[in-house]
mmCIF file of C-alpha atoms and ligand atoms in Angstrom:
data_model
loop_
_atom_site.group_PDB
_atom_site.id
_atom_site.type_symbol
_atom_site.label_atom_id
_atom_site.label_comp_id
_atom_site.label_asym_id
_atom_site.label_seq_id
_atom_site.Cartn_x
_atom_site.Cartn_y
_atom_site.Cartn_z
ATOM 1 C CA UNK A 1 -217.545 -103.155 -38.154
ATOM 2 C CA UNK A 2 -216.015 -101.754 -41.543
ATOM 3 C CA UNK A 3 -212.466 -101.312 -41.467
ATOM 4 C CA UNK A 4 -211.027 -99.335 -44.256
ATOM 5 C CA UNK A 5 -207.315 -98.326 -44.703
ATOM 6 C CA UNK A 6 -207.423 -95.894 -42.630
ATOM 7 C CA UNK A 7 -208.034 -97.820 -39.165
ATOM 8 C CA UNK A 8 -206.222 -96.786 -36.478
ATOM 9 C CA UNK A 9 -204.854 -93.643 -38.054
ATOM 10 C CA UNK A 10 -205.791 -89.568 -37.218
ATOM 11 C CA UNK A 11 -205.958 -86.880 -39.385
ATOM 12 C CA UNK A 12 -206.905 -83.136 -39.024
ATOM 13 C CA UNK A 13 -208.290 -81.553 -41.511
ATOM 14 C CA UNK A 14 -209.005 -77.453 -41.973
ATOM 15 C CA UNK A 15 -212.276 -76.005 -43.940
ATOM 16 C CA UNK A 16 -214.175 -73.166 -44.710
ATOM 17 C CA UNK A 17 -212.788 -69.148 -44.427
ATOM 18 C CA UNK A 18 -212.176 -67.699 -41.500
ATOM 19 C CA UNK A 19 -213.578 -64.609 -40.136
ATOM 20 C CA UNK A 20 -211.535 -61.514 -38.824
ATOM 21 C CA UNK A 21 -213.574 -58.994 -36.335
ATOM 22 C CA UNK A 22 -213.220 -55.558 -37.376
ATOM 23 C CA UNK A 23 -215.628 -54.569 -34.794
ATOM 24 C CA UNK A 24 -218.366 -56.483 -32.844
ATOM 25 C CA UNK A 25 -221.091 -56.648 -35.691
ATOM 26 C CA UNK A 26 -218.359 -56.467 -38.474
ATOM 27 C CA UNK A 27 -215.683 -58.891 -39.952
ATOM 28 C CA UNK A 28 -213.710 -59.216 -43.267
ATOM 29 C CA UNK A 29 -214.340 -62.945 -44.934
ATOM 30 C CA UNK A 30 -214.205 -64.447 -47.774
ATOM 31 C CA UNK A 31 -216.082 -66.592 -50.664
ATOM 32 C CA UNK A 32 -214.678 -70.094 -49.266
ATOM 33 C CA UNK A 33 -217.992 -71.999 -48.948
ATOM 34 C CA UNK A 34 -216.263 -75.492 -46.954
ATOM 35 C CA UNK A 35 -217.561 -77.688 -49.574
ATOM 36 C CA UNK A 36 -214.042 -79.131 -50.626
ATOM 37 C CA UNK A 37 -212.916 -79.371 -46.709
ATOM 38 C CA UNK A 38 -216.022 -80.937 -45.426
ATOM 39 C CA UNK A 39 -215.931 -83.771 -48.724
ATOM 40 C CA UNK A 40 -211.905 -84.091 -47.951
ATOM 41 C CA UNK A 41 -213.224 -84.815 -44.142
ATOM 42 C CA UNK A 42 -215.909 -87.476 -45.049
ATOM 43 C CA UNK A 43 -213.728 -89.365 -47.377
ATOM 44 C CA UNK A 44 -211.295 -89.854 -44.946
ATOM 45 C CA UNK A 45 -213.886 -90.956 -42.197
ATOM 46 C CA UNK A 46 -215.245 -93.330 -45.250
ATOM 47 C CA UNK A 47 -211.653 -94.576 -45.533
ATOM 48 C CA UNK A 48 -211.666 -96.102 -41.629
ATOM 49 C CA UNK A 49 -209.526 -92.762 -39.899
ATOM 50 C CA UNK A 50 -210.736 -90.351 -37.178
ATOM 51 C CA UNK A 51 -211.008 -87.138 -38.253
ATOM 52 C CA UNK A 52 -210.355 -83.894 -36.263
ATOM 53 C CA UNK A 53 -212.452 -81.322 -38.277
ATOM 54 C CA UNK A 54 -211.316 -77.661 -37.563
ATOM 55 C CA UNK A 55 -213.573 -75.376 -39.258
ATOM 56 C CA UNK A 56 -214.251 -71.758 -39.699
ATOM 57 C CA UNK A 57 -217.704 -70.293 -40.488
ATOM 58 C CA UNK A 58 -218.856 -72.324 -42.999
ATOM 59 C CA UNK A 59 -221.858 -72.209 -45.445
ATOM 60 C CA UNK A 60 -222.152 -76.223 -45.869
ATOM 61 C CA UNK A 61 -222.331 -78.500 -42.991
ATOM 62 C CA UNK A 62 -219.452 -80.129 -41.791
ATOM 63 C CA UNK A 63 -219.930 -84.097 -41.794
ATOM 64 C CA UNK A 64 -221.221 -86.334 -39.624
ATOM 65 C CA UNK A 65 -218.991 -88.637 -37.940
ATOM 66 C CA UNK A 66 -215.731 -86.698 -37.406
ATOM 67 C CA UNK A 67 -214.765 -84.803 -34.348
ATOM 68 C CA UNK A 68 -216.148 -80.574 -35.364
ATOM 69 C CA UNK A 69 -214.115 -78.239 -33.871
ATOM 70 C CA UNK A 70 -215.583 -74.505 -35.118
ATOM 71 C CA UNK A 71 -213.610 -71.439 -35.070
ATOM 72 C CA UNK A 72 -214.069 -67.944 -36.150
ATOM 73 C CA UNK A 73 -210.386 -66.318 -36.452
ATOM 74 C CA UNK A 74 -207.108 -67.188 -38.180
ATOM 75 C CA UNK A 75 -205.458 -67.867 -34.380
ATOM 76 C CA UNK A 76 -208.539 -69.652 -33.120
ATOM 77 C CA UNK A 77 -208.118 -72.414 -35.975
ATOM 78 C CA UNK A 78 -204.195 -72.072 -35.019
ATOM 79 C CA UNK A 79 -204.643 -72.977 -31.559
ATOM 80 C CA UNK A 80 -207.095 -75.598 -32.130
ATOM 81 C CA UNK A 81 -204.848 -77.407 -34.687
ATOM 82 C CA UNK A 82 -202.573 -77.271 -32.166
ATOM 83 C CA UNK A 83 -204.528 -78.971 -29.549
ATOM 84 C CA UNK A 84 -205.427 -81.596 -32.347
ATOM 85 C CA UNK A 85 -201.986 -82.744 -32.781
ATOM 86 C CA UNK A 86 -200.506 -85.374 -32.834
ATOM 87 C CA UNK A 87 -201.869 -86.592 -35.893
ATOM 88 C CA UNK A 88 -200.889 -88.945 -39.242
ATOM 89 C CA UNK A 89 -202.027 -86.389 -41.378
ATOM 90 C CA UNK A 90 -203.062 -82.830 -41.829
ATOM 91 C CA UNK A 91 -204.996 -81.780 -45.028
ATOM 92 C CA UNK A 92 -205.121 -78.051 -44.718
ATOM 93 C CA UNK A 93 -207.784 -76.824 -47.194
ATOM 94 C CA UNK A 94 -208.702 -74.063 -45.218
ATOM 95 C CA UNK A 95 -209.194 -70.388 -47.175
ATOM 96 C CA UNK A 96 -207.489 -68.822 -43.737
ATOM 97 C CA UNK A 97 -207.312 -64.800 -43.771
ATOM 98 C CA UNK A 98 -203.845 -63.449 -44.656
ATOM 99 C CA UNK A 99 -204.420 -60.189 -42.599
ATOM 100 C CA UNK A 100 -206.799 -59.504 -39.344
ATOM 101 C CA UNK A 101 -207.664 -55.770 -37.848
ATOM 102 C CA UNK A 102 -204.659 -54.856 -35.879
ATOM 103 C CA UNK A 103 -207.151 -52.164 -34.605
ATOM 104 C CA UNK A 104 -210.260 -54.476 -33.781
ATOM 105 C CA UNK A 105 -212.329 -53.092 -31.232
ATOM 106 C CA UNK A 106 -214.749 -54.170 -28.378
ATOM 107 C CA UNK A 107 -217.235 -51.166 -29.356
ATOM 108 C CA UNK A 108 -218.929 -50.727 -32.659
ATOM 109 C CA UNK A 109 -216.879 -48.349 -35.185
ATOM 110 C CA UNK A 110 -219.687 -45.257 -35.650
ATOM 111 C CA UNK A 111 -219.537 -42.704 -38.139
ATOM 112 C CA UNK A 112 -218.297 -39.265 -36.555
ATOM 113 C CA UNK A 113 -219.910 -37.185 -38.712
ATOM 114 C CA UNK A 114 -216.534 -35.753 -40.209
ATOM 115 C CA UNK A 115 -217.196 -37.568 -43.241
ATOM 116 C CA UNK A 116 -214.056 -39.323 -42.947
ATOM 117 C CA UNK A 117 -214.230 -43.474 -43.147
ATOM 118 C CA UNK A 118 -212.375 -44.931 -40.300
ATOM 119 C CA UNK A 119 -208.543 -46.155 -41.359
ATOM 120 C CA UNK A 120 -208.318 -50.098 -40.594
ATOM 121 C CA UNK A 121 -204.695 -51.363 -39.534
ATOM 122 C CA UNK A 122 -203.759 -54.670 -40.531
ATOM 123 C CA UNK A 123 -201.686 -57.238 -38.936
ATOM 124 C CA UNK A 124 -200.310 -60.523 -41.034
ATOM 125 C CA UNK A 125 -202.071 -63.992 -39.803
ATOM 126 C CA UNK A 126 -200.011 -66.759 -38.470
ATOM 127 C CA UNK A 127 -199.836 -69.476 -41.178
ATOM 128 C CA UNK A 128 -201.061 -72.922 -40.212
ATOM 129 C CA UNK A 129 -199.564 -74.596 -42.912
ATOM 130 C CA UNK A 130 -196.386 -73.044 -43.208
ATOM 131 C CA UNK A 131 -196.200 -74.037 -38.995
ATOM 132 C CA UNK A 132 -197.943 -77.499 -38.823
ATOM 133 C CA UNK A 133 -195.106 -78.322 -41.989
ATOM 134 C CA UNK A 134 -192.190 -76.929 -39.846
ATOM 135 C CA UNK A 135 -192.876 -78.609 -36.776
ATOM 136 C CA UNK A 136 -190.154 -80.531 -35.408
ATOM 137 C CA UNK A 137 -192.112 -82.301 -32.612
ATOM 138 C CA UNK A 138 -195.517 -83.715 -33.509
ATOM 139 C CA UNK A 139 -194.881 -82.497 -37.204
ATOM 140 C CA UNK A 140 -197.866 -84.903 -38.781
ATOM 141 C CA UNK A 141 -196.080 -87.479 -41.543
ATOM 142 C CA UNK A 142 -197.633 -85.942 -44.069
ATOM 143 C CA UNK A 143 -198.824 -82.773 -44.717
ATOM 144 C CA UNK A 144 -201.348 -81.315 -47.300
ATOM 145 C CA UNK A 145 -201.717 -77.855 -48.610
ATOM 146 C CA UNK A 146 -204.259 -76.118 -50.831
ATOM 147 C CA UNK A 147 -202.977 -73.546 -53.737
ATOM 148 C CA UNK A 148 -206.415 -71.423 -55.002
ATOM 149 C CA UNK A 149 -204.470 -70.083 -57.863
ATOM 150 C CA UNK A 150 -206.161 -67.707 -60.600
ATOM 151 C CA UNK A 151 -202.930 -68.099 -62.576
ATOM 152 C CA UNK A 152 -199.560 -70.107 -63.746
ATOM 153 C CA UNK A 153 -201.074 -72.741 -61.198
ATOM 154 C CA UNK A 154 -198.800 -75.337 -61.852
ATOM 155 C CA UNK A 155 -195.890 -72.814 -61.682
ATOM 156 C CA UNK A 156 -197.325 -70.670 -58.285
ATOM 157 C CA UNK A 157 -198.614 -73.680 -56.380
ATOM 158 C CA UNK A 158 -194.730 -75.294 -57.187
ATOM 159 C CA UNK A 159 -193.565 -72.551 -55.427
ATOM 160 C CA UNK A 160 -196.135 -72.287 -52.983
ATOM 161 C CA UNK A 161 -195.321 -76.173 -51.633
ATOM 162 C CA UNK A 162 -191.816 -75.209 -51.219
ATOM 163 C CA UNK A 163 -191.978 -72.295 -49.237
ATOM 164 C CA UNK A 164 -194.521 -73.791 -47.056
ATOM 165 C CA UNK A 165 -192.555 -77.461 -46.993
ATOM 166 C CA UNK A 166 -195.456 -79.133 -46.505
ATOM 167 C CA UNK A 167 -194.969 -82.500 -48.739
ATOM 168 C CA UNK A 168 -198.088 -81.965 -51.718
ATOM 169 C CA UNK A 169 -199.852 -79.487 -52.557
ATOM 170 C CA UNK A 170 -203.402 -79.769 -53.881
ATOM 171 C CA UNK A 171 -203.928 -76.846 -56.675
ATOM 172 C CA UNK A 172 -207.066 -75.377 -58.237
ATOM 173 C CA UNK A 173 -207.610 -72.894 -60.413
ATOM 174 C CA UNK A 174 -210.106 -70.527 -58.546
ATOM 175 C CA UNK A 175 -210.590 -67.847 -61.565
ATOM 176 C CA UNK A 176 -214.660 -66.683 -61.786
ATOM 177 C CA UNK A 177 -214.972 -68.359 -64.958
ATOM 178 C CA UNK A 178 -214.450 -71.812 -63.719
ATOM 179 C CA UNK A 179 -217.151 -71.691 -60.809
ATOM 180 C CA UNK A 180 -215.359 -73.699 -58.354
ATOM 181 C CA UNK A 181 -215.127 -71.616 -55.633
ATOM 182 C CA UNK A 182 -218.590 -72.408 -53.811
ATOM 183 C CA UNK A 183 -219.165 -74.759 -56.689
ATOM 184 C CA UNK A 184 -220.049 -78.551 -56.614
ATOM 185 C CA UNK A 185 -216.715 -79.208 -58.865
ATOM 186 C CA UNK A 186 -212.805 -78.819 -58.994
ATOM 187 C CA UNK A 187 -210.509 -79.496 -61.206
ATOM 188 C CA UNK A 188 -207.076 -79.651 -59.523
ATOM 189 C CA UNK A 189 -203.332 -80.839 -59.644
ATOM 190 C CA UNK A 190 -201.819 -82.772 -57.395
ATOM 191 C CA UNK A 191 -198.181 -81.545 -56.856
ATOM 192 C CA UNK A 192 -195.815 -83.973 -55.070
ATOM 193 C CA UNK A 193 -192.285 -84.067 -54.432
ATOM 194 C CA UNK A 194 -191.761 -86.738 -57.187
ATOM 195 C CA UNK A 195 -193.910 -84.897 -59.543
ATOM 196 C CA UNK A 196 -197.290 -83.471 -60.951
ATOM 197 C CA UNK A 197 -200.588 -85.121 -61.318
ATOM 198 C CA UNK A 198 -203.717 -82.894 -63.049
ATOM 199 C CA UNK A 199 -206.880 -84.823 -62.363
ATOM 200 C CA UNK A 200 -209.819 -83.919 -65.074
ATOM 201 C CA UNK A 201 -212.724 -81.364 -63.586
ATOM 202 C CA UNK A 202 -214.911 -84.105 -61.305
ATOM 203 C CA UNK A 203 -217.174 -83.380 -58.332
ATOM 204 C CA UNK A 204 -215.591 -82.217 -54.827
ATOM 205 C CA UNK A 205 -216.597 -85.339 -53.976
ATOM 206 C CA UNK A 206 -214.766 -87.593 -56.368
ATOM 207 C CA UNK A 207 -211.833 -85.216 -55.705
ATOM 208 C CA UNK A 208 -212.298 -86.255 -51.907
ATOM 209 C CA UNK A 209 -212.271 -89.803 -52.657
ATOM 210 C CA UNK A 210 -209.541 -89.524 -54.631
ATOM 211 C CA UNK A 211 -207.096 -87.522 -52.482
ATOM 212 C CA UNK A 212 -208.204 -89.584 -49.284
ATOM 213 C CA UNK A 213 -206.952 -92.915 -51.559
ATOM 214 C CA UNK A 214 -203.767 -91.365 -52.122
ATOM 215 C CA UNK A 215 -203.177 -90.064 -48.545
ATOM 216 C CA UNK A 216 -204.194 -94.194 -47.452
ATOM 217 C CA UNK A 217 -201.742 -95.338 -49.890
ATOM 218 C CA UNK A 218 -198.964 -92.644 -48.720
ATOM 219 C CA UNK A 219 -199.516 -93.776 -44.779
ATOM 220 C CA UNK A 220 -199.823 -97.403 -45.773
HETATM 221 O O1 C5P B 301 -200.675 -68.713 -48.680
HETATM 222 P P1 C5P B 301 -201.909 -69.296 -49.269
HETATM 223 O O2 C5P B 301 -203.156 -68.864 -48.561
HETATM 224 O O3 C5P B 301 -202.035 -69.144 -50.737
HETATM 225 O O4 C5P B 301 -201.747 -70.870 -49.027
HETATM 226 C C1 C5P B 301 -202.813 -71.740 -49.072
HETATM 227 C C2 C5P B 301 -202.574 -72.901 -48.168
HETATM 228 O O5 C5P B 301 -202.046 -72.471 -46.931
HETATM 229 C C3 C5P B 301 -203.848 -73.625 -47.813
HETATM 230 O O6 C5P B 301 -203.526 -74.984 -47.584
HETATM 231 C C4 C5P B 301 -204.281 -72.926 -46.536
HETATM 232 O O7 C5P B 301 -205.115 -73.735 -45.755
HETATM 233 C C5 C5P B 301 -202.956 -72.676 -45.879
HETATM 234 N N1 C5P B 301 -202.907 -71.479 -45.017
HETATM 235 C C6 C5P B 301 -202.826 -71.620 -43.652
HETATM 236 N N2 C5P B 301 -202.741 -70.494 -42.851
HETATM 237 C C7 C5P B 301 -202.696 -69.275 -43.420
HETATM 238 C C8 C5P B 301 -202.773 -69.114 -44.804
HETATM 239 C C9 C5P B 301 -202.900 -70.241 -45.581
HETATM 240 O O8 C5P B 301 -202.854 -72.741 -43.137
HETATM 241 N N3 C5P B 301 -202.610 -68.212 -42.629
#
Protein backbone atom coordinates (compact mmCIF):
# COMPACT_ATOMS: atom_id res chain seq x y z
CA UNK A 1 0.00 0.00 0.00
CA UNK A 2 1.52 3.56 -0.91
CA UNK A 3 0.83 6.10 1.51
CA UNK A 4 1.53 9.58 0.44
CA UNK A 5 0.85 12.81 2.47
CA UNK A 6 -2.28 12.91 1.82
CA UNK A 7 -3.60 9.64 3.74
CA UNK A 8 -6.48 9.95 5.52
CA UNK A 9 -7.45 13.36 4.21
CA UNK A 10 -10.62 14.44 1.57
CA UNK A 11 -10.69 16.90 -0.85
CA UNK A 12 -13.29 18.05 -3.49
CA UNK A 13 -12.30 19.30 -6.33
CA UNK A 14 -14.52 21.23 -9.31
CA UNK A 15 -13.65 20.88 -13.28
CA UNK A 16 -14.71 21.52 -16.55
CA UNK A 17 -17.66 24.41 -17.64
CA UNK A 18 -20.87 24.01 -16.88
CA UNK A 19 -23.76 23.99 -19.12
CA UNK A 20 -26.95 26.27 -18.82
CA UNK A 21 -30.26 24.92 -20.79
CA UNK A 22 -31.73 27.52 -22.82
CA UNK A 23 -34.09 25.07 -24.19
CA UNK A 24 -34.06 21.21 -24.43
CA UNK A 25 -31.54 20.84 -27.44
CA UNK A 26 -29.81 24.23 -26.55
CA UNK A 27 -27.38 25.51 -23.78
CA UNK A 28 -24.85 28.41 -23.38
CA UNK A 29 -21.12 26.92 -22.41
CA UNK A 30 -18.02 27.73 -22.55
CA UNK A 31 -14.26 26.90 -23.84
CA UNK A 32 -13.19 25.24 -20.34
CA UNK A 33 -11.89 21.87 -21.63
CA UNK A 34 -11.31 20.11 -17.66
CA UNK A 35 -7.78 19.50 -18.39
CA UNK A 36 -6.39 21.63 -15.38
CA UNK A 37 -9.32 20.16 -12.93
CA UNK A 38 -8.98 16.59 -13.89
CA UNK A 39 -4.66 16.92 -13.50
CA UNK A 40 -5.43 19.00 -10.04
CA UNK A 41 -7.72 15.71 -9.19
CA UNK A 42 -5.05 13.02 -10.05
CA UNK A 43 -2.28 14.71 -8.26
CA UNK A 44 -4.04 14.77 -5.27
CA UNK A 45 -5.16 11.00 -5.55
CA UNK A 46 -1.19 10.48 -6.39
CA UNK A 47 -0.52 12.35 -3.14
CA UNK A 48 -2.49 9.46 -0.84
CA UNK A 49 -6.16 11.71 -0.44
CA UNK A 50 -9.66 10.73 -1.65
CA UNK A 51 -10.90 12.82 -4.04
CA UNK A 52 -14.56 13.90 -4.60
CA UNK A 53 -14.49 14.94 -8.34
CA UNK A 54 -17.50 17.24 -9.25
CA UNK A 55 -17.48 17.85 -12.83
CA UNK A 56 -19.41 19.54 -15.50
CA UNK A 57 -19.42 18.45 -19.18
CA UNK A 58 -16.10 17.96 -19.85
CA UNK A 59 -14.03 17.34 -23.07
CA UNK A 60 -11.09 15.25 -21.22
CA UNK A 61 -11.78 12.40 -19.02
CA UNK A 62 -11.92 12.81 -15.52
CA UNK A 63 -9.31 10.40 -13.68
CA UNK A 64 -9.38 7.21 -12.59
CA UNK A 65 -9.39 6.58 -9.03
CA UNK A 66 -11.36 9.47 -7.47
CA UNK A 67 -15.00 9.48 -6.65
CA UNK A 68 -16.82 11.33 -10.40
CA UNK A 69 -19.66 13.11 -9.62
CA UNK A 70 -20.98 14.77 -13.25
CA UNK A 71 -23.19 17.67 -13.46
CA UNK A 72 -24.58 19.78 -16.14
CA UNK A 73 -25.76 23.23 -14.42
CA UNK A 74 -24.20 25.87 -12.15
CA UNK A 75 -26.81 24.57 -9.12
CA UNK A 76 -26.31 20.92 -9.95
CA UNK A 77 -22.40 21.27 -9.18
CA UNK A 78 -23.73 23.54 -6.09
CA UNK A 79 -25.72 20.92 -4.62
CA UNK A 80 -23.36 18.22 -5.21
CA UNK A 81 -20.48 20.12 -3.50
CA UNK A 82 -22.69 20.35 -0.94
CA UNK A 83 -23.39 16.76 -0.47
CA UNK A 84 -19.49 16.28 -0.73
CA UNK A 85 -18.75 18.18 2.30
CA UNK A 86 -17.16 17.81 4.83
CA UNK A 87 -13.92 17.89 3.34
CA UNK A 88 -9.96 19.09 4.11
CA UNK A 89 -9.88 20.82 1.05
CA UNK A 90 -11.74 22.25 -1.86
CA UNK A 91 -9.80 23.23 -5.08
CA UNK A 92 -12.43 24.95 -7.12
CA UNK A 93 -11.09 25.15 -10.71
CA UNK A 94 -14.28 24.95 -12.18
CA UNK A 95 -15.12 27.60 -15.31
CA UNK A 96 -18.90 27.72 -13.62
CA UNK A 97 -21.49 29.97 -15.72
CA UNK A 98 -22.03 33.45 -14.23
CA UNK A 99 -25.63 33.69 -15.68
CA UNK A 100 -28.31 30.74 -16.61
CA UNK A 101 -31.77 31.34 -18.75
CA UNK A 102 -34.14 32.76 -16.28
CA UNK A 103 -36.61 31.85 -19.15
CA UNK A 104 -35.44 28.13 -19.87
CA UNK A 105 -38.06 26.13 -21.21
CA UNK A 106 -39.29 22.44 -21.34
CA UNK A 107 -40.25 22.90 -25.22
CA UNK A 108 -37.86 23.77 -27.97
CA UNK A 109 -37.68 27.73 -28.71
CA UNK A 110 -39.05 27.75 -32.68
CA UNK A 111 -38.83 30.52 -34.92
CA UNK A 112 -42.37 32.30 -35.30
CA UNK A 113 -41.92 33.48 -38.46
CA UNK A 114 -42.04 37.27 -37.31
CA UNK A 115 -38.51 37.49 -37.94
CA UNK A 116 -37.90 38.49 -34.52
CA UNK A 117 -35.05 36.30 -32.43
CA UNK A 118 -36.45 35.24 -29.17
CA UNK A 119 -35.23 37.69 -26.04
CA UNK A 120 -33.29 35.36 -23.41
CA UNK A 121 -33.63 36.52 -19.62
CA UNK A 122 -30.83 35.93 -17.47
CA UNK A 123 -30.58 35.10 -13.91
CA UNK A 124 -27.00 35.40 -11.85
CA UNK A 125 -25.53 31.75 -10.78
CA UNK A 126 -24.95 30.95 -7.22
CA UNK A 127 -21.16 31.07 -6.60
CA UNK A 128 -19.55 27.93 -5.24
CA UNK A 129 -16.57 29.48 -4.22
CA UNK A 130 -17.66 32.56 -2.83
CA UNK A 131 -20.22 29.91 -0.56
CA UNK A 132 -17.95 26.84 0.13
CA UNK A 133 -15.30 29.98 1.50
CA UNK A 134 -18.10 31.50 3.70
CA UNK A 135 -19.28 28.52 5.28
CA UNK A 136 -19.34 28.58 8.88
CA UNK A 137 -20.12 24.86 9.45
CA UNK A 138 -18.20 22.34 7.37
CA UNK A 139 -16.25 25.37 5.78
CA UNK A 140 -13.21 22.97 4.30
CA UNK A 141 -9.63 24.27 6.01
CA UNK A 142 -8.56 25.40 3.06
CA UNK A 143 -10.00 26.63 0.17
CA UNK A 144 -8.74 27.10 -3.48
CA UNK A 145 -9.94 29.38 -6.16
CA UNK A 146 -9.13 29.80 -9.85
CA UNK A 147 -8.71 33.55 -11.41
CA UNK A 148 -8.79 33.07 -15.62
CA UNK A 149 -7.68 36.59 -15.99
CA UNK A 150 -6.97 38.18 -19.59
CA UNK A 151 -5.54 41.17 -17.71
CA UNK A 152 -3.68 42.96 -14.54
CA UNK A 153 -3.77 39.21 -13.25
CA UNK A 154 -1.81 39.70 -10.37
CA UNK A 155 -3.86 42.86 -9.53
CA UNK A 156 -7.67 41.23 -10.51
CA UNK A 157 -7.05 37.78 -9.09
CA UNK A 158 -5.77 39.93 -5.61
CA UNK A 159 -8.99 41.21 -5.60
CA UNK A 160 -10.76 38.34 -6.74
CA UNK A 161 -9.36 36.11 -3.47
CA UNK A 162 -10.63 38.72 -1.25
CA UNK A 163 -14.00 39.09 -2.23
CA UNK A 164 -14.44 35.45 -2.48
CA UNK A 165 -12.31 34.79 1.04
CA UNK A 166 -11.32 31.73 -0.01
CA UNK A 167 -7.50 31.47 1.38
CA UNK A 168 -5.29 31.27 -2.36
CA UNK A 169 -6.08 31.86 -5.36
CA UNK A 170 -4.55 30.07 -8.34
CA UNK A 171 -4.27 32.75 -11.40
CA UNK A 172 -3.73 32.28 -15.13
CA UNK A 173 -3.63 34.39 -17.72
CA UNK A 174 -6.33 32.99 -20.19
CA UNK A 175 -5.72 35.69 -23.17
CA UNK A 176 -5.91 33.73 -26.92
CA UNK A 177 -2.40 34.33 -27.41
CA UNK A 178 -1.16 32.19 -24.65
CA UNK A 179 -3.18 28.92 -25.63
CA UNK A 180 -3.92 27.74 -22.27
CA UNK A 181 -7.35 27.54 -22.22
CA UNK A 182 -7.88 23.86 -23.67
CA UNK A 183 -4.12 23.77 -23.88
CA UNK A 184 -1.65 21.15 -22.41
CA UNK A 185 0.16 24.21 -20.42
CA UNK A 186 -0.37 27.07 -17.78
CA UNK A 187 1.52 29.41 -16.53
CA UNK A 188 0.01 30.71 -13.26
CA UNK A 189 0.50 32.62 -9.86
CA UNK A 190 -0.10 31.41 -6.82
CA UNK A 191 -1.65 34.17 -4.59
CA UNK A 192 -1.67 33.51 -0.82
CA UNK A 193 -2.43 35.45 2.10
CA UNK A 194 1.33 35.86 2.93
CA UNK A 195 2.13 36.67 -0.57
CA UNK A 196 2.61 35.93 -4.40
CA UNK A 197 4.27 33.08 -6.08
CA UNK A 198 4.45 33.10 -10.29
CA UNK A 199 5.48 29.63 -11.32
CA UNK A 200 7.23 29.61 -15.02
CA UNK A 201 4.74 28.24 -18.03
CA UNK A 202 4.99 24.13 -17.29
CA UNK A 203 2.49 21.43 -18.25
CA UNK A 204 -1.07 21.22 -16.40
CA UNK A 205 0.40 18.45 -15.10
CA UNK A 206 3.49 19.75 -13.39
CA UNK A 207 1.17 22.59 -12.28
CA UNK A 208 -0.99 19.71 -10.62
CA UNK A 209 1.86 18.26 -8.92
CA UNK A 210 2.91 21.27 -7.79
CA UNK A 211 -0.25 22.79 -6.27
CA UNK A 212 -1.23 19.27 -4.75
CA UNK A 213 2.52 19.56 -2.83
CA UNK A 214 1.64 22.78 -1.53
CA UNK A 215 -1.97 21.95 -0.47
CA UNK A 216 -0.03 18.52 1.47
CA UNK A 217 2.31 20.84 3.01
CA UNK A 218 -0.58 23.47 4.02
CA UNK A 219 -2.78 20.41 5.72
CA UNK A 220 0.34 18.82 7.13
O1 LIG B 1 -15.89 34.92 -10.47
P1 LIG B 1 -14.95 34.11 -11.29
O2 LIG B 1 -15.64 33.14 -12.19
O3 LIG B 1 -13.92 34.89 -12.02
O4 LIG B 1 -14.13 33.26 -10.20
C1 LIG B 1 -13.43 32.12 -10.53
C2 LIG B 1 -13.39 31.19 -9.37
O5 LIG B 1 -14.66 31.10 -8.75
C3 LIG B 1 -13.07 29.77 -9.79
O6 LIG B 1 -12.40 29.15 -8.71
C4 LIG B 1 -14.44 29.17 -10.01
O7 LIG B 1 -14.43 27.78 -9.89
C5 LIG B 1 -15.23 29.83 -8.92
N1 LIG B 1 -16.66 30.03 -9.22
C6 LIG B 1 -17.61 29.29 -8.57
N2 LIG B 1 -18.95 29.51 -8.83
C7 LIG B 1 -19.32 30.48 -9.68
C8 LIG B 1 -18.36 31.26 -10.35
C9 LIG B 1 -17.03 30.99 -10.11
O8 LIG B 1 -17.28 28.40 -7.78
N3 LIG B 1 -20.61 30.68 -9.91
Amino acid sequence: VSRGPLEGRHVLVTSGPTHEPIDPVRYLANRSSGAQGTAIAAALRDLGARVSFVTGPATVPPPEGVEVIAVETARQMRDAVQQALPADAAVMAAAVADWRVTNAGARKIKKDGSGKPPVLDMTENPDILAWVSGLTDRRPALVVGFAAETDDVIENATAKRARKGCDWIVANDVSPATGIMGGTENAVTLIRQDGVQEWPRMGKDEVARRLAREIARALA
